[in-house]
mmCIF file of C-alpha atoms and ligand atoms in Angstrom:
data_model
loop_
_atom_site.group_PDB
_atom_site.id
_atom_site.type_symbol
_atom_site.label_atom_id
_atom_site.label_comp_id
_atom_site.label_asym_id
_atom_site.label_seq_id
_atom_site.Cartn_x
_atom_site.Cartn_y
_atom_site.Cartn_z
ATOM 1 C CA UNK A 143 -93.303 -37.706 -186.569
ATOM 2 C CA UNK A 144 -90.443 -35.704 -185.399
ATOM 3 C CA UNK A 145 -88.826 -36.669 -181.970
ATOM 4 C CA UNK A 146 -89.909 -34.791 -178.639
ATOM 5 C CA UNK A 147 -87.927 -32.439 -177.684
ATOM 6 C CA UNK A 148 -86.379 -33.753 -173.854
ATOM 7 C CA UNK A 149 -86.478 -29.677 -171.911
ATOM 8 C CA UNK A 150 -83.530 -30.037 -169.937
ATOM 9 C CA UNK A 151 -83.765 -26.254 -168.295
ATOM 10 C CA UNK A 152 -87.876 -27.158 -166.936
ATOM 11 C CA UNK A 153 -86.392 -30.911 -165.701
ATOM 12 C CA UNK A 154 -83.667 -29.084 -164.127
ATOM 13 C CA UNK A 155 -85.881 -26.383 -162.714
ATOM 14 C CA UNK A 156 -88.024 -29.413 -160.982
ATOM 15 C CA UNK A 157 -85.022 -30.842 -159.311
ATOM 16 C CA UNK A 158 -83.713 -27.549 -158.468
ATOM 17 C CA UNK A 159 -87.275 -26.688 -156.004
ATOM 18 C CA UNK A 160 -86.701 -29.994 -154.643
ATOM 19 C CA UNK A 161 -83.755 -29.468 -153.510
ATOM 20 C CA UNK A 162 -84.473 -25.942 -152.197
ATOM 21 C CA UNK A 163 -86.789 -27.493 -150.024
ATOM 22 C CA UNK A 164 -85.004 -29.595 -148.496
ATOM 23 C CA UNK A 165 -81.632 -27.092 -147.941
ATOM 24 C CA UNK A 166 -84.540 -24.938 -146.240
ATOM 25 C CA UNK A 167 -85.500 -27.976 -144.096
ATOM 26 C CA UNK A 168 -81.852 -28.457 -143.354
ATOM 27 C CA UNK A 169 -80.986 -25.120 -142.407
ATOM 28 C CA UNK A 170 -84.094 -24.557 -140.222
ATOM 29 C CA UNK A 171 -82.235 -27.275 -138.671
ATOM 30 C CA UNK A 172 -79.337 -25.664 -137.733
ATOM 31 C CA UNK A 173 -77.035 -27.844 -140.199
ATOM 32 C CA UNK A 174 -76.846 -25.413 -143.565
ATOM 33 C CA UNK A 175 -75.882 -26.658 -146.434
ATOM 34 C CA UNK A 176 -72.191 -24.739 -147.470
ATOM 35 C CA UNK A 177 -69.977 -25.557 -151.062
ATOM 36 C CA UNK A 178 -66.429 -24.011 -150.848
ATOM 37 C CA UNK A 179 -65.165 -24.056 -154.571
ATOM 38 C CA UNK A 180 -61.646 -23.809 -155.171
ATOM 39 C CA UNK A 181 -60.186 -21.726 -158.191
ATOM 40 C CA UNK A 182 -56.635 -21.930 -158.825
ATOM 41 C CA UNK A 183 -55.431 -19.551 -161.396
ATOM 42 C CA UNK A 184 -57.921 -16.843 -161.943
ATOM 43 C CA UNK A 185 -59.345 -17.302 -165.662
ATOM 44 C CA UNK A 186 -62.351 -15.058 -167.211
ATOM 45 C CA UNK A 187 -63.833 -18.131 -167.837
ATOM 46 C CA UNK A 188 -63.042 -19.388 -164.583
ATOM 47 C CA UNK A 189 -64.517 -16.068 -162.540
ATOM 48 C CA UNK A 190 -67.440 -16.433 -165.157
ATOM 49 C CA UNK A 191 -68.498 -20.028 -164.354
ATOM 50 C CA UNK A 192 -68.007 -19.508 -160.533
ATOM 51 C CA UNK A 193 -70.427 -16.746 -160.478
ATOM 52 C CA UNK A 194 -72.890 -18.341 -162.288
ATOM 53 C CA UNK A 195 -72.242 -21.190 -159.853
ATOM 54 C CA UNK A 196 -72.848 -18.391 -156.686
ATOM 55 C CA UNK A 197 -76.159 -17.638 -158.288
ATOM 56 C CA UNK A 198 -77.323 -21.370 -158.623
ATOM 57 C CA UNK A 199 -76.786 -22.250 -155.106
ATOM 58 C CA UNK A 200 -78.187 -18.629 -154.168
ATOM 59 C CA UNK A 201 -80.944 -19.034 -155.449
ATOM 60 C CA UNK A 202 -81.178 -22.561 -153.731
ATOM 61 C CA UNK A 203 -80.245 -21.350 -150.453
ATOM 62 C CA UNK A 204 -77.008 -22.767 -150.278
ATOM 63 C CA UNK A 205 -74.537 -20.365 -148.768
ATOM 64 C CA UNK A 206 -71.161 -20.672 -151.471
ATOM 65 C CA UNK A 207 -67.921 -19.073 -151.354
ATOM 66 C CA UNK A 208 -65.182 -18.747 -153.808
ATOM 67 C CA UNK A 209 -61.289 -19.565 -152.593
ATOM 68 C CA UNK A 210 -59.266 -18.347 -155.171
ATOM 69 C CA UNK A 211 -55.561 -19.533 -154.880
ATOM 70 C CA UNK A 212 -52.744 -17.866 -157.156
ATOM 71 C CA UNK A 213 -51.358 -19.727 -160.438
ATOM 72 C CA UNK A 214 -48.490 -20.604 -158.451
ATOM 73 C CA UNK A 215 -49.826 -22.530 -155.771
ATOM 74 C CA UNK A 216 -47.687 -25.583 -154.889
ATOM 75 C CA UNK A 217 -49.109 -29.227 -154.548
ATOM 76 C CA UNK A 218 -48.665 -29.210 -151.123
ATOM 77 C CA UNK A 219 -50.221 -25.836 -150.450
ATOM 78 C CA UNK A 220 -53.392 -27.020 -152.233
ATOM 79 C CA UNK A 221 -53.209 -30.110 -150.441
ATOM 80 C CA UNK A 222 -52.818 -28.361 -147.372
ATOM 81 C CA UNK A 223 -56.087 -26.370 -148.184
ATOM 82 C CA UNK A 224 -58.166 -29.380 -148.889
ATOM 83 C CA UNK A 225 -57.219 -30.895 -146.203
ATOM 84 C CA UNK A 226 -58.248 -27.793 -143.839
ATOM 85 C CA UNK A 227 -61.650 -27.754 -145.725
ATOM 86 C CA UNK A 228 -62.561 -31.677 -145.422
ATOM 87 C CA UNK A 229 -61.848 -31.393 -141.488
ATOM 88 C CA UNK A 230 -63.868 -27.955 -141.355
ATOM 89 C CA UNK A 231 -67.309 -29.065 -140.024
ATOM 90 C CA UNK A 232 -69.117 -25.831 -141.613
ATOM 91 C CA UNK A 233 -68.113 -26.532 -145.188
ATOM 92 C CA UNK A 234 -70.721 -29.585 -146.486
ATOM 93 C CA UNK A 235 -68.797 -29.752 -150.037
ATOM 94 C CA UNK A 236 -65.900 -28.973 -151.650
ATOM 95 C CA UNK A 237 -65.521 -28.569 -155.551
ATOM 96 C CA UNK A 238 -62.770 -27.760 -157.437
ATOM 97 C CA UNK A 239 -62.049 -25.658 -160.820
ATOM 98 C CA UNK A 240 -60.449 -26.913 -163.755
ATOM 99 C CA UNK A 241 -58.640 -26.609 -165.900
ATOM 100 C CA UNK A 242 -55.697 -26.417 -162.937
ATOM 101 C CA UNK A 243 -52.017 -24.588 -163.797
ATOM 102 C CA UNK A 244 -50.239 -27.308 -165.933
ATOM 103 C CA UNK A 245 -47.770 -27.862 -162.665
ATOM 104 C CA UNK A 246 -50.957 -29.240 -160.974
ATOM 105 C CA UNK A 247 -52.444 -32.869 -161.951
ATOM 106 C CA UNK A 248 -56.332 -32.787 -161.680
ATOM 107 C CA UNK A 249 -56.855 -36.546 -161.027
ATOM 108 C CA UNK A 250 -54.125 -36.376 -157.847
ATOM 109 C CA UNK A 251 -55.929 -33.315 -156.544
ATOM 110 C CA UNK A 252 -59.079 -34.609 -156.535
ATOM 111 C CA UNK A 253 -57.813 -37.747 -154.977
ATOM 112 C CA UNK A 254 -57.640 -35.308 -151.776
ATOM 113 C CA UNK A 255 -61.302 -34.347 -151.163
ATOM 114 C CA UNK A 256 -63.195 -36.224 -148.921
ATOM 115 C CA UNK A 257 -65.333 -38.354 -150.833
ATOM 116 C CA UNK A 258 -68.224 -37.589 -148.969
ATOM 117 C CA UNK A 259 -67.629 -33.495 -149.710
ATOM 118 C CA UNK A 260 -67.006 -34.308 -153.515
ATOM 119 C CA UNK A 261 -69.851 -32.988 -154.801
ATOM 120 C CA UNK A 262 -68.885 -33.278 -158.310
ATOM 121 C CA UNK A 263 -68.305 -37.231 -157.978
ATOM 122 C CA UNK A 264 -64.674 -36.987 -159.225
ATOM 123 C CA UNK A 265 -62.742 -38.726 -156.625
ATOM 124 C CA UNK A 266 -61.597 -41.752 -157.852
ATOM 125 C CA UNK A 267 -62.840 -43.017 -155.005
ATOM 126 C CA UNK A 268 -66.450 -42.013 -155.932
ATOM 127 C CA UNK A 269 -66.081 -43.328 -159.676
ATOM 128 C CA UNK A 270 -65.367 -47.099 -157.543
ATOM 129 C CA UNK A 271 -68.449 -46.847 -155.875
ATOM 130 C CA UNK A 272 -70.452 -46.252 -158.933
ATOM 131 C CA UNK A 273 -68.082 -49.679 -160.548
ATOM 132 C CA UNK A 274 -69.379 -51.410 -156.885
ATOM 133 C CA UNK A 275 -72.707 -50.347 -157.541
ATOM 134 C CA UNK A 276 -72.861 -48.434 -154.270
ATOM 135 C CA UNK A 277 -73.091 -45.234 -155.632
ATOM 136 C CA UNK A 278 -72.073 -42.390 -153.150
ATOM 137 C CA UNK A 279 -71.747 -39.153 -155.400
ATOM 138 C CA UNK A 280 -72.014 -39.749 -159.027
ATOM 139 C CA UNK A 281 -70.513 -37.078 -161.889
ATOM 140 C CA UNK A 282 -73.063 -34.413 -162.412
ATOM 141 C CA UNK A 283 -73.187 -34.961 -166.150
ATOM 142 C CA UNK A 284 -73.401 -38.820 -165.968
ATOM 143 C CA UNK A 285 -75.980 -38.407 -163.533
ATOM 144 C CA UNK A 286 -77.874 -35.646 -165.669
ATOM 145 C CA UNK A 287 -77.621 -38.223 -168.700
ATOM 146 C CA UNK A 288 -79.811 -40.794 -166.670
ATOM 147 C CA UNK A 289 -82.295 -38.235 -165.275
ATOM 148 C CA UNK A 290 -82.927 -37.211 -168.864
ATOM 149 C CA UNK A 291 -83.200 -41.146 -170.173
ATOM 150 C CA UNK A 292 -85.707 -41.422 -167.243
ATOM 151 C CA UNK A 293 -87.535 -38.303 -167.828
ATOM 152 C CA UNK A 294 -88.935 -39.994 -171.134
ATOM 153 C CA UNK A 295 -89.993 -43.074 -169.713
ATOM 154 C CA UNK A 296 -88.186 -45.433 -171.678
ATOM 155 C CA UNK A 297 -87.085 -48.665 -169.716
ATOM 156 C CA UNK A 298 -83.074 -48.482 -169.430
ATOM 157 C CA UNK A 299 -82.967 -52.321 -168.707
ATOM 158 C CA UNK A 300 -82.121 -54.408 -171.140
ATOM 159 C CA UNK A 301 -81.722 -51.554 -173.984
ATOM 160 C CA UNK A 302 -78.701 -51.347 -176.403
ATOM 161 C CA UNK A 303 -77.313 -48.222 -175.238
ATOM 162 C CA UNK A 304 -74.316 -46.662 -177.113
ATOM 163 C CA UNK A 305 -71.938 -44.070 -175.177
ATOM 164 C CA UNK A 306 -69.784 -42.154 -177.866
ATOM 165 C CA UNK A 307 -66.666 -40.563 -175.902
ATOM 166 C CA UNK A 308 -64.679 -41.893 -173.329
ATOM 167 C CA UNK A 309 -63.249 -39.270 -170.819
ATOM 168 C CA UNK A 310 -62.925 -40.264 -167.463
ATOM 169 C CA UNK A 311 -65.200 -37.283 -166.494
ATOM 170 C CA UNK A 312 -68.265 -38.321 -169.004
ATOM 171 C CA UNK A 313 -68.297 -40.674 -171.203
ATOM 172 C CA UNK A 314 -67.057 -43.428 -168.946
ATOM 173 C CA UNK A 315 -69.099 -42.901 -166.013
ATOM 174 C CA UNK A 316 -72.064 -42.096 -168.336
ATOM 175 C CA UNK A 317 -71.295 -46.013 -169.324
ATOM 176 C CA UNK A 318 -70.458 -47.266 -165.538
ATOM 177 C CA UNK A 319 -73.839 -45.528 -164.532
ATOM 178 C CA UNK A 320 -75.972 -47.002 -167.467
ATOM 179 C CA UNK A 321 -74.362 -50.674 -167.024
ATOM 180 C CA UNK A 322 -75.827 -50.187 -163.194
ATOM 181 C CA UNK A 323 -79.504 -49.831 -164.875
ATOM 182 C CA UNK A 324 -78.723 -52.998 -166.439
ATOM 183 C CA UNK A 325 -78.579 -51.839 -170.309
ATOM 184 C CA UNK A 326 -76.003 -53.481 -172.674
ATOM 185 C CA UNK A 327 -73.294 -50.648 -172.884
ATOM 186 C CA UNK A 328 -71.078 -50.533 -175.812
ATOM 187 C CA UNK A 329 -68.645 -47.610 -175.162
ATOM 188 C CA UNK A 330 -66.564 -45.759 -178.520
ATOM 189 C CA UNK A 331 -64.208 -43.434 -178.614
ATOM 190 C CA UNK A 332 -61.502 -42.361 -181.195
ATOM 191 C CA UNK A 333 -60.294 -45.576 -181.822
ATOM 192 C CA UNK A 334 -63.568 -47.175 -182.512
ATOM 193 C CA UNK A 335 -63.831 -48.924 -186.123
ATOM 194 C CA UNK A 336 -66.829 -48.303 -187.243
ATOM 195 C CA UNK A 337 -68.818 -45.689 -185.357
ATOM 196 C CA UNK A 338 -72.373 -46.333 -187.903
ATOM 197 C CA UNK A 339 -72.314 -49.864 -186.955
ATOM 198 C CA UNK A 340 -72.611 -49.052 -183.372
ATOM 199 C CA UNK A 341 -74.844 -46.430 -183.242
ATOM 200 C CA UNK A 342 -77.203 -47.729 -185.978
ATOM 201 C CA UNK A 343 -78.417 -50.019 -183.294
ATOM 202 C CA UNK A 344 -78.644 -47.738 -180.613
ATOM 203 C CA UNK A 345 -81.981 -47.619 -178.452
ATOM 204 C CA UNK A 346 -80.078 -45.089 -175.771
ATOM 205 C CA UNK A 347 -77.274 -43.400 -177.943
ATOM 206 C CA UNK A 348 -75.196 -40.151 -175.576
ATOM 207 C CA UNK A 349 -72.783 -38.917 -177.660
ATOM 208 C CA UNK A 350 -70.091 -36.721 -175.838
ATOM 209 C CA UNK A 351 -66.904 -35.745 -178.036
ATOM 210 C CA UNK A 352 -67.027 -32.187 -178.980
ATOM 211 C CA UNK A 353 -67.275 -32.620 -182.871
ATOM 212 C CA UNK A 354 -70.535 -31.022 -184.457
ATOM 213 C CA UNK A 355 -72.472 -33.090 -186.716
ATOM 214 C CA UNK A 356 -70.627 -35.729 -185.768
ATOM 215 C CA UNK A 357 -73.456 -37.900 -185.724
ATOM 216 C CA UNK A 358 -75.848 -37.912 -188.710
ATOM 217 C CA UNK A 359 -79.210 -39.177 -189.111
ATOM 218 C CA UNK A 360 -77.508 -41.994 -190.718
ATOM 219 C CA UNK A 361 -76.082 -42.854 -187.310
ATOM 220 C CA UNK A 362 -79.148 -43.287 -185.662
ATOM 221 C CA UNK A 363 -82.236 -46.191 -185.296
ATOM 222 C CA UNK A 364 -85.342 -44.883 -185.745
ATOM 223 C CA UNK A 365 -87.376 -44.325 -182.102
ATOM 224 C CA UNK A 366 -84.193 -43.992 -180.289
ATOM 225 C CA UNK A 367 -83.550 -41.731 -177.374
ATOM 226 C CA UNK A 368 -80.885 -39.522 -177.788
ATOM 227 C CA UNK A 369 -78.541 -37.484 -175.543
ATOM 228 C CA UNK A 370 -76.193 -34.795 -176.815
ATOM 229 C CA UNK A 371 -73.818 -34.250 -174.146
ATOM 230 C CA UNK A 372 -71.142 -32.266 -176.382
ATOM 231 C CA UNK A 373 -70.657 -28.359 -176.892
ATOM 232 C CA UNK A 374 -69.539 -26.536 -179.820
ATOM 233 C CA UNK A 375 -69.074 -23.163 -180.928
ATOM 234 C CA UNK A 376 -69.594 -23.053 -184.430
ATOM 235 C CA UNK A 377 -70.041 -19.951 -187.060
ATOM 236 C CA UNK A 378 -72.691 -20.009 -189.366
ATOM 237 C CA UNK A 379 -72.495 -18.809 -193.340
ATOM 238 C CA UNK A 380 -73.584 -15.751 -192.550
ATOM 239 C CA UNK A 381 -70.561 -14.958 -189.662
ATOM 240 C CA UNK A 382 -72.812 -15.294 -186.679
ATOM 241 C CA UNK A 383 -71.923 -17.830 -183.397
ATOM 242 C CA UNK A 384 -74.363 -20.632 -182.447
ATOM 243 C CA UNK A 385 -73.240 -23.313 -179.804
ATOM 244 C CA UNK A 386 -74.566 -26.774 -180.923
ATOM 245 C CA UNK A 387 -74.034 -30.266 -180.071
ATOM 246 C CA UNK A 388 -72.264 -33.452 -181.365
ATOM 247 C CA UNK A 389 -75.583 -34.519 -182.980
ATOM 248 C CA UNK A 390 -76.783 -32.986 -186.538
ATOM 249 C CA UNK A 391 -80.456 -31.807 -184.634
ATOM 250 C CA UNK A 392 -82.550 -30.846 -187.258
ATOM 251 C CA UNK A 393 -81.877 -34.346 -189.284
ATOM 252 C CA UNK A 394 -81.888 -36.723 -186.668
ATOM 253 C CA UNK A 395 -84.870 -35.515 -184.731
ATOM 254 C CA UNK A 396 -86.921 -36.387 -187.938
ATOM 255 C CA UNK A 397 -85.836 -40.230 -187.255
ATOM 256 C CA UNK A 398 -85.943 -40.506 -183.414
ATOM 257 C CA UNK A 399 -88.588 -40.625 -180.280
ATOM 258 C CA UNK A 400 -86.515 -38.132 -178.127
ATOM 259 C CA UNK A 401 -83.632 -35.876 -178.452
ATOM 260 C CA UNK A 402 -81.852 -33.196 -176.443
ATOM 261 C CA UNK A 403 -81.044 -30.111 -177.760
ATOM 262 C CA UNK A 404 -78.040 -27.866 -176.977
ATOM 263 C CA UNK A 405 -78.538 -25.675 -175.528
ATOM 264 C CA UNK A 406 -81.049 -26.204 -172.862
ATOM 265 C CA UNK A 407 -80.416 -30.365 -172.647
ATOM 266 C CA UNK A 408 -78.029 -31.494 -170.608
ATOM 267 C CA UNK A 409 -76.394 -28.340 -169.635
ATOM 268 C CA UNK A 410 -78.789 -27.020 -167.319
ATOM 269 C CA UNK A 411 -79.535 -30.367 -166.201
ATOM 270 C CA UNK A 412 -76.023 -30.642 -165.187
ATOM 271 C CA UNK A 413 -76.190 -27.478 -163.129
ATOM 272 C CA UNK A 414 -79.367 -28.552 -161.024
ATOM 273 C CA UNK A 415 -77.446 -32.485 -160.170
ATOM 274 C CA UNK A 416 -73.956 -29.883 -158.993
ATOM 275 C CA UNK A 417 -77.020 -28.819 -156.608
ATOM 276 C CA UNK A 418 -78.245 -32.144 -155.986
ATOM 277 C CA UNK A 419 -75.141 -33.342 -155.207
ATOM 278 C CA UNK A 420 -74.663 -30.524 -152.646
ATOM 279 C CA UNK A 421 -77.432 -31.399 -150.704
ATOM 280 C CA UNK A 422 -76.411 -35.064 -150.687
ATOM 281 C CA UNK A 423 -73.066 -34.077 -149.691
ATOM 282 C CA UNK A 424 -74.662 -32.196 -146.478
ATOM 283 C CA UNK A 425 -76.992 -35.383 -146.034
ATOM 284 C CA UNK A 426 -74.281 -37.763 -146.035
ATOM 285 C CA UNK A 427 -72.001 -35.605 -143.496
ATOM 286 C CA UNK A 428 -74.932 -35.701 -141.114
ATOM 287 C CA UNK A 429 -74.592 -39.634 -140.966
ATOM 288 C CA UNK A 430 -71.077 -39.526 -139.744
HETATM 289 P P1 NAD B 246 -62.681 -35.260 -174.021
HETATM 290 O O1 NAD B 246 -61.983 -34.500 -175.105
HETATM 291 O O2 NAD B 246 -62.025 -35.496 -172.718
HETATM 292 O O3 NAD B 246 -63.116 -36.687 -174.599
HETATM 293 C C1 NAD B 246 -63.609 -36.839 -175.902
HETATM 294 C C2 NAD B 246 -63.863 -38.306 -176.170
HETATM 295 O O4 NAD B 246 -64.359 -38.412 -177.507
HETATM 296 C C3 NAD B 246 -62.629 -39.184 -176.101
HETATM 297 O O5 NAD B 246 -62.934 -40.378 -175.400
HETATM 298 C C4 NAD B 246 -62.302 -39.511 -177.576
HETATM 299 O O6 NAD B 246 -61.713 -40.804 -177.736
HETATM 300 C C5 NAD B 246 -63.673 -39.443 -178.193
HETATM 301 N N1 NAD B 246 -63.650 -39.121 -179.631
HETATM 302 C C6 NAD B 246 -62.980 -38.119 -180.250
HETATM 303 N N2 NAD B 246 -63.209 -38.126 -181.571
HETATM 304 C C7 NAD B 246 -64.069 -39.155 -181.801
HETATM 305 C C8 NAD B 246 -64.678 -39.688 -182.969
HETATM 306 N N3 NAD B 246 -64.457 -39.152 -184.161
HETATM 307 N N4 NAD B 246 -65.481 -40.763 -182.825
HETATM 308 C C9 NAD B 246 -65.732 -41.324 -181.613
HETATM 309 N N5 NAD B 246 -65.170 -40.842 -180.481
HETATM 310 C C10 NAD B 246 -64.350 -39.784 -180.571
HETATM 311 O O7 NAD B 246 -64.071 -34.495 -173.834
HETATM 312 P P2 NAD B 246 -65.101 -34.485 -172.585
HETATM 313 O O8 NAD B 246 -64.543 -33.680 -171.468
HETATM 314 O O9 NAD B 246 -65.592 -35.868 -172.320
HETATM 315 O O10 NAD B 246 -66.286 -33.638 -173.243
HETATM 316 C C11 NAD B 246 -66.957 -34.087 -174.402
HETATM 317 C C12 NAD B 246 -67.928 -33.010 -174.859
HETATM 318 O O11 NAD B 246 -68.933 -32.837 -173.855
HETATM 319 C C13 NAD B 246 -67.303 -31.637 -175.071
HETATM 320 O O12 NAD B 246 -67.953 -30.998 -176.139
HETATM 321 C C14 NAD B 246 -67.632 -30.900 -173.769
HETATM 322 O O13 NAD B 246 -67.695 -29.497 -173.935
HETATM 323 C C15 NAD B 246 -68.991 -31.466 -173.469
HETATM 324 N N6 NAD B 246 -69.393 -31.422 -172.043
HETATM 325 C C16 NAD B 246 -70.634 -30.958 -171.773
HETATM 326 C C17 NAD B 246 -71.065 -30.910 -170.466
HETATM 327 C C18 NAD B 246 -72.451 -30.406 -170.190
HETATM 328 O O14 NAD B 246 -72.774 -30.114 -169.044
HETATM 329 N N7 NAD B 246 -73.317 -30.309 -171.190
HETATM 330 C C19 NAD B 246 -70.241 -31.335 -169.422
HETATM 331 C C20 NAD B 246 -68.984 -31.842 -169.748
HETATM 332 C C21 NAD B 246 -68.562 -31.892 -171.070
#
């Protein structure tokens, strides 16, 4: 029987009410619930992603506002800004934009946000509490990966779970967060020997590279859960576009329990934890 099909956008549209609720509790409160996102460099793709962002925590009711900074910015200018919006009571979280100008390094800039504004879990210092198991803010993808594992009901303890991709932003805290739940990670990347031998005995594979078809149905156990994390623009033999995933769909949904597809898998899911993670933010601030 072919796999079921995990719906990512209806999961995300669950957590998404939640947390609307609870923003509306909040602000009836008198403490509303405010992301300031930083854009360095304006981008089309940039401009694109934070508007779509405006709409999400619109439609929320989290207030948002865009602080675009020219290419140029220094270091300390940006610094200088962060610093201004972690002692700024009104904002509740702080994200930041990336890619950044090459002059800029990402991982020293988001070493600046307060981890308790860092709604997209990227402080370093948020990455150490997922290690100490004292997880603060956790990277919206990682955390989307686990809501999805959940959402089928398969128990995370104990399972062989195989994390293909190792960025610092996915694939690693994908494997930190899935190590918490007590599976037995085994974490590949381009330097792994033999990818097959890994996967093959997979019950939780997440693949998250950014090569389509990278994994076949050859790659897979049969009844495993599957989540495919990666994005790629591909054209088709007839000329047309199609954005698909790391994972050959069509074949290895014939061989497994549950799948994601892409799009409408992680991606949306992803969106709705950004949210979740706002709210949290605002929680966590009132605790201070
Ligand atoms: P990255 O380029 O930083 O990392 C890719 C990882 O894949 C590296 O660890 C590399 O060692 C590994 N890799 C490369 N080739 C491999 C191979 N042949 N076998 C095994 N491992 C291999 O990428 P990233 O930022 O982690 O993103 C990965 C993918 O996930 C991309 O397609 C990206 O667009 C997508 N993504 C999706 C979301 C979402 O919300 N759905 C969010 C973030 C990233």
């Amino acid at each position: 029987m072919p796999a079921t099909i995990i719906d990512g956008a209806a999961l995300a549209a669950e957590v998404k009410r939640d947390a609307k609720r609870r923003v509306q509790e909040l602000t009836a409160a008198g403490r509303p619930v405010h992301l300031t996102a930083i854009l360095v460099g304006s981008t089309a793709a940039g401009e694109l992603y934070a508007s779509r962002q405006a709409e999400a925590c619109r439609a929320a009711g989290i207030s948002y506002d865009l602080l675009p900074l020219p290419a140029e910015t220094s270091f300390a200018e940006v610094a200088g800004t962060i610093r201004c919006l972690n002692n700024e009571p009104s904002v509740t979280g702080i994200m930041l934009h990336l890619p950044l100008p090459p002059h800029l390094d990402a991982t020293e800039v988001q070493y600046l946000i307060d981890p308790v504004k860092d709604v997209e879990g990227v402080n370093p210092a948020n990455i150490g509490y997922v290690v100490y198991g004292h997880t603060l803010i956790a990277p919206c993808t990682a955390q989307a990966t686990i809501e999805l594992i959940r959402s089928t009901g398969v128990t995370i303890r104990g399972a062989e779970a195989v994390v293909v991709g190792a960025s610092e932003i996915v694939g690693k805290p994908v494997a930190l967060l899935l190590a918490e739940q007590m599976a037995t990670v085994t974490l590949c990347h381009i330097a792994t020997r033999d990818l097959k031998l890994h996967t093959q005995r997979a019950d939780i594979l997440v693949v998250a590279v950014g090569k389509a078809g990278l994994i076949t149905a050859d790659h897979v156990k049969e009844g495993a859960v599957i989540i495919d994390i990666g994005i790629n623009r591909v054209t088709l033999p007839d000329g047309t576009k199609k954005t698909v995933g790391d994972v050959d769909f069509e074949a290895v949904r014939q061989k497994v329990a549950y799948i994601t597809p892409v799009p409408g898998g992680v991606g949306p899911m992803t969106v709705a934890m950004l949210l979740k993670n706002t709210l949290r933010s605002a929680e966590l601030g009132l605790k201070r």
